[in-house]
Tab-separated table of C-alpha atoms and ligand atoms in Angstrom:
chain	number	residue	atom	x	y	z
A	1	UNK	CA	1.577	-18.461	9.037
A	2	UNK	CA	-0.446	-17.516	5.943
A	3	UNK	CA	0.145	-14.256	4.094
A	4	UNK	CA	-2.479	-12.803	1.741
A	5	UNK	CA	-1.769	-9.808	-0.496
A	6	UNK	CA	-4.803	-8.131	-2.065
A	7	UNK	CA	-4.884	-5.186	-4.496
A	8	UNK	CA	-6.906	-1.985	-4.387
A	9	UNK	CA	-9.703	-1.856	-6.947
A	10	UNK	CA	-11.674	0.790	-8.748
A	11	UNK	CA	-15.245	-0.243	-9.534
A	12	UNK	CA	-17.633	0.925	-12.266
A	13	UNK	CA	-15.025	2.536	-14.607
A	14	UNK	CA	-17.735	5.081	-15.496
A	15	UNK	CA	-20.577	3.272	-17.290
A	16	UNK	CA	-20.021	-0.247	-15.879
A	17	UNK	CA	-22.009	0.388	-12.714
A	18	UNK	CA	-21.882	-2.574	-10.315
A	19	UNK	CA	-20.241	-4.828	-12.950
A	20	UNK	CA	-16.840	-3.551	-14.170
A	21	UNK	CA	-13.666	-2.856	-12.219
A	22	UNK	CA	-9.885	-2.880	-12.260
A	23	UNK	CA	-7.065	-3.689	-9.841
A	24	UNK	CA	-4.169	-1.387	-8.955
A	25	UNK	CA	-0.662	-2.004	-7.611
A	26	UNK	CA	-1.562	-0.762	-4.135
A	27	UNK	CA	-1.991	-3.474	-1.534
A	28	UNK	CA	-3.254	-4.606	1.825
A	29	UNK	CA	-1.350	-7.507	3.330
A	30	UNK	CA	-2.691	-9.849	5.960
A	31	UNK	CA	-0.721	-12.394	7.958
A	32	UNK	CA	-2.806	-14.918	9.880
A	33	UNK	CA	-1.979	-17.699	12.297
A	34	UNK	CA	-4.068	-19.819	14.614
A	35	UNK	CA	-3.824	-19.168	18.363
A	36	UNK	CA	-5.396	-20.946	21.334
A	37	UNK	CA	-8.497	-18.743	21.494
A	38	UNK	CA	-10.067	-15.361	20.745
A	39	UNK	CA	-8.821	-12.759	18.304
A	40	UNK	CA	-5.679	-10.632	18.417
A	41	UNK	CA	-5.162	-8.032	15.674
A	42	UNK	CA	-1.922	-6.083	15.190
A	43	UNK	CA	-2.034	-3.050	12.942
A	44	UNK	CA	1.183	-2.306	11.028
A	45	UNK	CA	-0.491	0.292	8.814
A	46	UNK	CA	-1.108	3.962	9.567
A	47	UNK	CA	-4.923	3.878	9.361
A	48	UNK	CA	-7.181	3.052	12.289
A	49	UNK	CA	-8.783	-0.385	11.884
A	50	UNK	CA	-11.158	-2.344	14.131
A	51	UNK	CA	-9.047	-4.625	16.340
A	52	UNK	CA	-11.890	-6.697	17.747
A	53	UNK	CA	-14.555	-9.086	16.442
A	54	UNK	CA	-16.117	-6.306	14.317
A	55	UNK	CA	-13.036	-6.393	12.034
A	56	UNK	CA	-14.308	-7.171	8.494
A	57	UNK	CA	-11.592	-9.766	7.829
A	58	UNK	CA	-12.512	-11.536	11.067
A	59	UNK	CA	-16.256	-11.338	10.219
A	60	UNK	CA	-15.514	-12.824	6.772
A	61	UNK	CA	-13.404	-15.670	8.168
A	62	UNK	CA	-16.145	-16.438	10.720
A	63	UNK	CA	-18.741	-16.432	7.916
A	64	UNK	CA	-16.574	-18.872	5.902
A	65	UNK	CA	-16.168	-21.290	8.851
A	66	UNK	CA	-19.958	-21.209	9.411
A	67	UNK	CA	-20.528	-22.061	5.732
A	68	UNK	CA	-18.224	-25.086	5.905
A	69	UNK	CA	-19.532	-26.161	9.330
A	70	UNK	CA	-16.156	-26.010	11.094
A	71	UNK	CA	-15.364	-24.504	14.493
A	72	UNK	CA	-13.584	-21.160	14.194
A	73	UNK	CA	-10.099	-21.327	15.772
A	74	UNK	CA	-8.489	-18.502	17.757
A	75	UNK	CA	-6.840	-16.092	15.305
A	76	UNK	CA	-3.906	-13.705	15.291
A	77	UNK	CA	-3.746	-11.199	12.410
A	78	UNK	CA	-1.124	-8.727	11.352
A	79	UNK	CA	-2.643	-6.209	8.937
A	80	UNK	CA	-0.519	-3.855	6.861
A	81	UNK	CA	-3.067	-1.801	4.928
A	82	UNK	CA	-2.103	0.670	2.229
A	83	UNK	CA	-5.501	0.973	0.521
A	84	UNK	CA	-7.142	4.182	1.809
A	85	UNK	CA	-10.403	3.350	3.615
A	86	UNK	CA	-13.851	4.707	2.663
A	87	UNK	CA	-12.415	6.357	-0.473
A	88	UNK	CA	-13.839	4.161	-3.268
A	89	UNK	CA	-10.696	2.058	-3.726
A	90	UNK	CA	-12.114	-1.307	-2.692
A	91	UNK	CA	-10.776	-1.508	0.871
A	92	UNK	CA	-13.874	-3.441	2.055
A	93	UNK	CA	-13.683	-5.836	-0.893
A	94	UNK	CA	-9.969	-6.332	-0.116
A	95	UNK	CA	-10.877	-7.344	3.466
A	96	UNK	CA	-13.507	-9.795	2.191
A	97	UNK	CA	-11.179	-11.291	-0.445
A	98	UNK	CA	-8.278	-11.510	2.046
A	99	UNK	CA	-10.535	-13.095	4.646
A	100	UNK	CA	-11.893	-15.705	2.233
A	101	UNK	CA	-8.456	-16.653	0.898
A	102	UNK	CA	-7.017	-16.859	4.437
A	103	UNK	CA	-9.975	-18.908	5.724
A	104	UNK	CA	-9.772	-21.277	2.755
A	105	UNK	CA	-6.068	-21.865	3.363
A	106	UNK	CA	-6.369	-22.125	7.179
A	107	UNK	CA	-9.342	-24.487	7.174
A	108	UNK	CA	-8.049	-26.744	4.407
A	109	UNK	CA	-11.454	-26.385	2.695
A	110	UNK	CA	-9.779	-26.255	-0.719
A	111	UNK	CA	-12.537	-24.234	-2.350
A	112	UNK	CA	-11.772	-23.153	-5.885
A	113	UNK	CA	-11.189	-19.527	-6.809
A	114	UNK	CA	-14.586	-19.548	-8.556
A	115	UNK	CA	-16.343	-20.746	-5.404
A	116	UNK	CA	-14.586	-18.096	-3.317
A	117	UNK	CA	-15.481	-15.396	-5.833
A	118	UNK	CA	-19.116	-16.469	-5.673
A	119	UNK	CA	-19.083	-16.017	-1.865
A	120	UNK	CA	-17.261	-12.659	-2.134
A	121	UNK	CA	-19.880	-11.336	-4.572
A	122	UNK	CA	-22.685	-12.575	-2.303
A	123	UNK	CA	-21.178	-10.802	0.736
A	124	UNK	CA	-20.507	-7.560	-1.179
A	125	UNK	CA	-23.852	-7.578	-3.006
A	126	UNK	CA	-22.179	-6.661	-6.331
A	127	UNK	CA	-19.084	-8.192	-7.940
A	128	UNK	CA	-17.287	-5.174	-9.411
A	129	UNK	CA	-14.554	-4.907	-6.755
A	130	UNK	CA	-14.256	-8.572	-5.775
A	131	UNK	CA	-13.702	-9.878	-9.336
A	132	UNK	CA	-10.690	-7.653	-10.174
A	133	UNK	CA	-9.385	-8.036	-6.592
A	134	UNK	CA	-9.258	-11.814	-7.157
A	135	UNK	CA	-8.200	-11.827	-10.824
A	136	UNK	CA	-6.216	-8.612	-11.286
A	137	UNK	CA	-6.436	-6.493	-14.438
A	138	UNK	CA	-9.734	-5.167	-15.752
A	139	UNK	CA	-12.629	-7.516	-15.164
A	140	UNK	CA	-16.383	-7.793	-15.358
A	141	UNK	CA	-18.911	-9.730	-13.288
A	142	UNK	CA	-22.667	-10.284	-13.555
A	143	UNK	CA	-25.062	-12.058	-11.199
A	144	UNK	CA	-27.793	-14.253	-12.670
A	145	UNK	CA	-30.104	-16.312	-10.455
A	146	UNK	CA	-27.566	-15.836	-7.626
A	147	UNK	CA	-24.754	-17.267	-9.755
A	148	UNK	CA	-21.765	-15.093	-10.606
A	149	UNK	CA	-20.521	-15.003	-14.209
A	150	UNK	CA	-17.203	-13.226	-14.626
A	151	UNK	CA	-14.320	-12.602	-17.005
A	152	UNK	CA	-10.995	-10.808	-17.088
A	153	UNK	CA	-10.573	-8.666	-20.202
A	154	UNK	CA	-7.579	-9.083	-22.484
A	155	UNK	CA	-6.816	-5.391	-22.652
A	156	UNK	CA	-4.692	-4.357	-25.616
A	157	UNK	CA	-2.052	-1.637	-25.096
A	158	UNK	CA	-2.727	-1.600	-21.333
A	159	UNK	CA	0.906	-0.731	-20.614
A	160	UNK	CA	0.441	2.517	-22.598
A	161	UNK	CA	-2.403	3.650	-20.338
A	162	UNK	CA	-1.648	5.651	-17.187
A	163	UNK	CA	-4.108	5.840	-14.306
A	164	UNK	CA	-4.061	9.060	-12.297
A	165	UNK	CA	-5.780	8.334	-8.987
A	166	UNK	CA	-6.958	11.517	-7.252
A	167	UNK	CA	-7.873	11.105	-3.604
A	168	UNK	CA	-9.500	13.800	-1.433
A	169	UNK	CA	-8.975	14.246	2.298
A	170	UNK	CA	-12.657	13.497	3.009
A	171	UNK	CA	-14.360	10.088	3.039
A	172	UNK	CA	-17.668	8.969	1.524
A	173	UNK	CA	-19.404	5.816	2.722
A	174	UNK	CA	-20.736	3.584	-0.076
A	175	UNK	CA	-24.089	3.332	1.694
A	176	UNK	CA	-24.487	7.132	1.593
A	177	UNK	CA	-23.367	7.260	-2.061
A	178	UNK	CA	-25.958	4.609	-2.963
A	179	UNK	CA	-28.757	6.430	-1.105
A	180	UNK	CA	-28.598	9.358	-3.567
A	181	UNK	CA	-29.228	7.125	-6.603
A	182	UNK	CA	-32.722	6.999	-8.103
A	183	UNK	CA	-34.841	3.834	-7.897
A	184	UNK	CA	-35.682	4.025	-11.621
A	185	UNK	CA	-34.004	5.331	-14.773
A	186	UNK	CA	-35.340	6.451	-18.140
A	187	UNK	CA	-34.863	4.238	-21.174
A	188	UNK	CA	-32.655	6.979	-22.669
A	189	UNK	CA	-30.275	6.833	-19.695
A	190	UNK	CA	-30.272	3.017	-19.654
A	191	UNK	CA	-29.354	2.944	-23.354
A	192	UNK	CA	-26.707	5.620	-22.781
A	193	UNK	CA	-24.937	3.405	-20.216
A	194	UNK	CA	-25.409	0.057	-21.956
A	195	UNK	CA	-23.912	1.488	-25.146
A	196	UNK	CA	-20.959	3.031	-23.330
A	197	UNK	CA	-20.222	-0.064	-21.241
A	198	UNK	CA	-20.190	-2.120	-24.468
A	199	UNK	CA	-18.079	0.538	-26.210
A	200	UNK	CA	-15.639	0.643	-23.284
A	201	UNK	CA	-15.195	-3.136	-23.383
A	202	UNK	CA	-14.513	-2.961	-27.134
A	203	UNK	CA	-12.189	0.044	-26.754
A	204	UNK	CA	-10.161	-1.710	-24.036
A	205	UNK	CA	-9.893	-5.059	-25.781
A	206	UNK	CA	-9.073	-3.471	-29.155
A	207	UNK	CA	-6.740	-0.852	-27.674
A	208	UNK	CA	-8.729	1.893	-29.418
A	209	UNK	CA	-7.922	5.134	-27.607
A	210	UNK	CA	-10.292	7.249	-29.752
A	211	UNK	CA	-13.265	5.095	-28.728
A	212	UNK	CA	-12.244	5.448	-25.078
A	213	UNK	CA	-12.886	9.187	-25.262
A	214	UNK	CA	-16.623	8.501	-25.662
A	215	UNK	CA	-16.782	5.372	-23.554
A	216	UNK	CA	-16.096	6.434	-19.956
A	217	UNK	CA	-19.253	8.562	-19.683
A	218	UNK	CA	-22.087	7.610	-17.345
A	219	UNK	CA	-25.655	8.638	-16.503
A	220	UNK	CA	-26.487	6.023	-13.850
A	221	UNK	CA	-24.469	7.105	-10.819
A	222	UNK	CA	-21.896	9.870	-11.357
A	223	UNK	CA	-24.366	12.757	-11.998
A	224	UNK	CA	-26.114	11.996	-8.677
A	225	UNK	CA	-22.955	11.391	-6.663
A	226	UNK	CA	-21.445	14.628	-7.962
A	227	UNK	CA	-23.595	16.452	-5.384
A	228	UNK	CA	-21.622	14.710	-2.630
A	229	UNK	CA	-18.237	15.493	-4.248
A	230	UNK	CA	-18.288	19.245	-4.878
A	231	UNK	CA	-15.122	19.403	-7.050
A	232	UNK	CA	-15.878	16.340	-9.199
A	233	UNK	CA	-16.998	18.179	-12.339
A	234	UNK	CA	-14.194	20.773	-12.217
A	235	UNK	CA	-11.549	18.053	-11.747
A	236	UNK	CA	-13.041	16.047	-14.646
A	237	UNK	CA	-12.851	19.205	-16.825
A	238	UNK	CA	-9.252	19.888	-15.727
A	239	UNK	CA	-8.145	16.355	-16.651
A	240	UNK	CA	-10.045	16.258	-19.973
A	241	UNK	CA	-8.728	19.682	-20.989
A	242	UNK	CA	-5.178	18.350	-20.392
A	243	UNK	CA	-5.673	15.398	-22.722
A	244	UNK	CA	-7.141	12.650	-20.479
A	245	UNK	CA	-8.823	9.896	-22.534
A	246	UNK	CA	-11.444	9.479	-19.855
A	247	UNK	CA	-12.335	10.341	-16.281
A	248	UNK	CA	-14.500	8.515	-13.789
A	249	UNK	CA	-15.522	8.230	-10.184
A	250	UNK	CA	-13.717	5.334	-8.525
A	251	UNK	CA	-16.417	3.034	-7.150
A	252	UNK	CA	-18.828	5.020	-5.018
A	253	UNK	CA	-16.183	7.779	-4.659
A	254	UNK	CA	-14.952	10.180	-3.553
A	255	UNK	CA	-11.689	9.162	-5.337
A	256	UNK	CA	-11.553	10.131	-9.038
A	257	UNK	CA	-9.494	8.494	-11.805
A	258	UNK	CA	-8.198	10.006	-15.048
A	259	UNK	CA	-6.948	7.704	-17.806
A	260	UNK	CA	-4.081	9.336	-19.670
A	261	UNK	CA	-1.239	8.561	-22.067
A	262	UNK	CA	1.392	10.472	-20.072
A	263	UNK	CA	1.922	11.190	-16.385
A	264	UNK	CA	0.414	14.690	-16.505
A	265	UNK	CA	0.138	16.603	-13.220
A	266	UNK	CA	-3.291	18.181	-12.804
A	267	UNK	CA	-4.144	21.258	-10.805
A	268	UNK	CA	-6.303	19.982	-7.950
A	269	UNK	CA	-8.186	21.730	-5.127
A	270	UNK	CA	-6.622	21.868	-1.647
A	271	UNK	CA	-6.770	18.552	0.162
A	272	UNK	CA	-6.622	16.398	-3.001
A	273	UNK	CA	-3.563	14.284	-3.775
A	274	UNK	CA	-2.740	12.532	-7.038
A	275	UNK	CA	-0.703	9.434	-7.692
A	276	UNK	CA	-0.219	7.384	-10.856
A	277	UNK	CA	-0.926	3.712	-10.103
A	278	UNK	CA	-0.125	0.807	-12.406
A	279	UNK	CA	-2.736	-1.887	-12.988
A	280	UNK	CA	-2.169	-5.046	-10.911
A	281	UNK	CA	-2.346	-8.037	-13.269
A	282	UNK	CA	-2.062	-10.924	-10.770
A	283	UNK	CA	-4.869	-10.302	-8.307
A	284	UNK	CA	-4.897	-11.498	-4.704
A	285	UNK	CA	-2.303	-14.092	-3.735
A	286	UNK	CA	-1.660	-16.439	-0.835
A	287	UNK	CA	1.749	-17.491	0.518
A	288	UNK	CA	2.543	-19.990	3.233
A	289	UNK	CA	5.375	-18.550	5.366
B	301	HSE	N1	-20.515	-0.415	-7.655
B	301	HSE	C1	-20.480	0.062	-6.305
B	301	HSE	C2	-21.107	1.440	-6.246
B	301	HSE	C3	-19.054	0.133	-5.854
B	301	HSE	O1	-20.794	2.243	-7.112
B	301	HSE	O2	-21.908	1.703	-5.350
B	301	HSE	C4	-18.921	0.486	-4.417
B	301	HSE	O3	-18.825	-0.652	-3.633
């Protein structure tokens, strides 16, 4: 039996659209064993998941076996998922990362973490969830000529930062949240985001909380996605007026994150819950049971 534990992730961190992300101590676990044939999926979590061949972990494992030219065995999974689905907390990336790590261990392919990350980024189309899901912490990834370049940041004073994760009752599919983005941006907006993404990287690595106050802003995706998340702006204002260093949409949303220095409770609209999550520093891990 192989057990894979994979963290939730928050992509973009404001200005780092499609390239920056961080991992949280909130996990999906997957136990996998080979069986004679077919697929059997047990769900130990309280969310509904596909329990047939459309299951994303199964699709990923099948994809991996096709890549290495091996016959896919029968598979039995036990999934215990705690990452809320379709909420911008990297549940799809967690399935892809779990599937790749499980397939690598089951097949004996012995691919390196870098090779697996490359495949994860290819499947996802952007690396901002997969990189922190694999590495933990706050990380950045960039694709160039189909090759993934990535790094985990050495964040100073990370243990002083608190991450208030605010989750609404409604879901928002990434595909829908990408449809509302423009095809082209002005030079002014491009410069706005490039400068803030660079500033955010400097602020995090230097542990400069004053810089962070300017660095989490974005003009590439949040202003457009705000139309799909009616309370986004008022929740941002609420958190900033109570001392948050920064606020951002988690991935494609609808979850929002406030970065604070104390575990402040914010006043949120009906249906929203808030929880302070610690950063996960280890990333996804595999155990042989
Ligand atoms: N960077 C992606 C987006 C994350 O914002 O659309 C969601 O997968």
